[in-house]
XYZ file of C-alpha atoms in Angstrom:
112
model
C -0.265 4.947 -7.600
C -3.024 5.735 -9.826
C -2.131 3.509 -12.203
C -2.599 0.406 -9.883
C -6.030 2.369 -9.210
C -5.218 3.975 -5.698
C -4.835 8.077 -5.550
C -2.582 9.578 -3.247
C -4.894 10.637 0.217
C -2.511 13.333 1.713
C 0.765 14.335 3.012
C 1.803 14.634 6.040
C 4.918 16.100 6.366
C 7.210 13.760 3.997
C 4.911 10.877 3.922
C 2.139 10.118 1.656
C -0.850 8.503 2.413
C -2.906 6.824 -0.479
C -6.008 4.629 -0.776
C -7.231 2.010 -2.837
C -10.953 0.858 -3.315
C -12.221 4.480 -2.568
C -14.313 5.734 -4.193
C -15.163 2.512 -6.254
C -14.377 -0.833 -4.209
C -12.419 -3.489 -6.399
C -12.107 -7.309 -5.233
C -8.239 -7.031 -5.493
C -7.703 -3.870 -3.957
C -4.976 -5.875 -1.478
C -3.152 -6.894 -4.440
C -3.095 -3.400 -6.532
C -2.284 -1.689 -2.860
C 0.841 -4.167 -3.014
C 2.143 -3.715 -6.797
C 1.983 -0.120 -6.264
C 3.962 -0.421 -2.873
C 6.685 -2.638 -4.628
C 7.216 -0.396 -7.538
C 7.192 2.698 -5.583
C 10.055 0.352 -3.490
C 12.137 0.049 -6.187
C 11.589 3.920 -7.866
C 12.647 5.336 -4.660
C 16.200 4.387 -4.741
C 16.701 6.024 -8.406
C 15.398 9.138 -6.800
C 18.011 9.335 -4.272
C 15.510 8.575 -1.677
C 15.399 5.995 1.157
C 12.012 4.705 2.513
C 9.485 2.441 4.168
C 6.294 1.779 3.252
C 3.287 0.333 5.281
C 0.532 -1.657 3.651
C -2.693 -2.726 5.387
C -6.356 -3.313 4.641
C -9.542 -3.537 6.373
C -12.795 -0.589 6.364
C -12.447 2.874 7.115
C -14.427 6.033 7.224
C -14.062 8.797 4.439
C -15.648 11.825 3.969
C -17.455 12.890 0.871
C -15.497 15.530 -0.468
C -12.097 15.248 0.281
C -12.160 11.837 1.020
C -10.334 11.694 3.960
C -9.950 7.893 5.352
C -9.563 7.617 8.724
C -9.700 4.218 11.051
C -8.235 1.250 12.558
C -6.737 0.354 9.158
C -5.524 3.938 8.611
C -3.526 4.150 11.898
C -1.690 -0.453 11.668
C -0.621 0.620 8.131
C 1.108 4.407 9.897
C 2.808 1.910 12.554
C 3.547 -0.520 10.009
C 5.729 2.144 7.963
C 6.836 3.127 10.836
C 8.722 -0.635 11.923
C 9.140 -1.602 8.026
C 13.334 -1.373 7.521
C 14.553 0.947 5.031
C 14.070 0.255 1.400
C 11.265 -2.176 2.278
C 7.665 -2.895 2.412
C 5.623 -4.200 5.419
C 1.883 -5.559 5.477
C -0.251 -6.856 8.383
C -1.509 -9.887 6.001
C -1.090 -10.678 2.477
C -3.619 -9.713 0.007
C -5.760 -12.473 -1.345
C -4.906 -13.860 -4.553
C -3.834 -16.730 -6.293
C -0.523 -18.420 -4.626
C 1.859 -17.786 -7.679
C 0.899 -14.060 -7.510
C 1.400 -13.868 -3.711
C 5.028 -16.092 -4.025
C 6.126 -13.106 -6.428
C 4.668 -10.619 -4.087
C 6.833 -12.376 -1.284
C 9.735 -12.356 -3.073
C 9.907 -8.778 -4.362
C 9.664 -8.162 -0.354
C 6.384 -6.665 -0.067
C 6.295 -8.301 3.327
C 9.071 -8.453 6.177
């Protein structure tokens, strides 16, 4: 996660929550939020693990020290985990970036 620039936000129960573009805002935030989600994907079934992961962007509120996000975008990318299959991504719209990046990003199934 923190490699693509996002840090983990909480856990609740066994999911994670993490952000990207908080507390500095980068222009591809979409696109790191993605990369991360893919190779988190494809770790998962090395760990013995099964899951589903929910992408989505748009503004939400955080508080100053714990950070916290909480919002519109928060709660489409909890339902979006929630109806992605097992062993895949699913985001409400693909980030913006160049077309080649975003056919790769497509076809490592970041989207379903």
């Amino acid at each position: 996660m923190s490699r693509h620039g996002g840090s983990v936000e909480k856990f609740i129960g066994d999911a994670v929550m993490a952000v990207f573009g908080v507390p500095v805002v980068h222009e591809d935030d979409a696109l790191r939020a993605c990369r991360a989600a893919v190779e988190m994907r494809d770790a998962l079934p090395e760990l013995g693990v099964e899951g589903r992961i929910g992408v989505n962007t748009g503004e939400v509120l955080t508080g100053t020290e714990e950070r916290f996000a909480t919002g519109d975008a928060v709660n489409v990318a909890a339902r979006l985990e929630q109806a992605a299959e097992a062993g895949r991504c699913c985001s409400a719209r693909r980030p913006s970036c160049s077309s080649r990046r975003r056919w790769r990003l497509a076809k490592s199934g970041c989207w379903s």
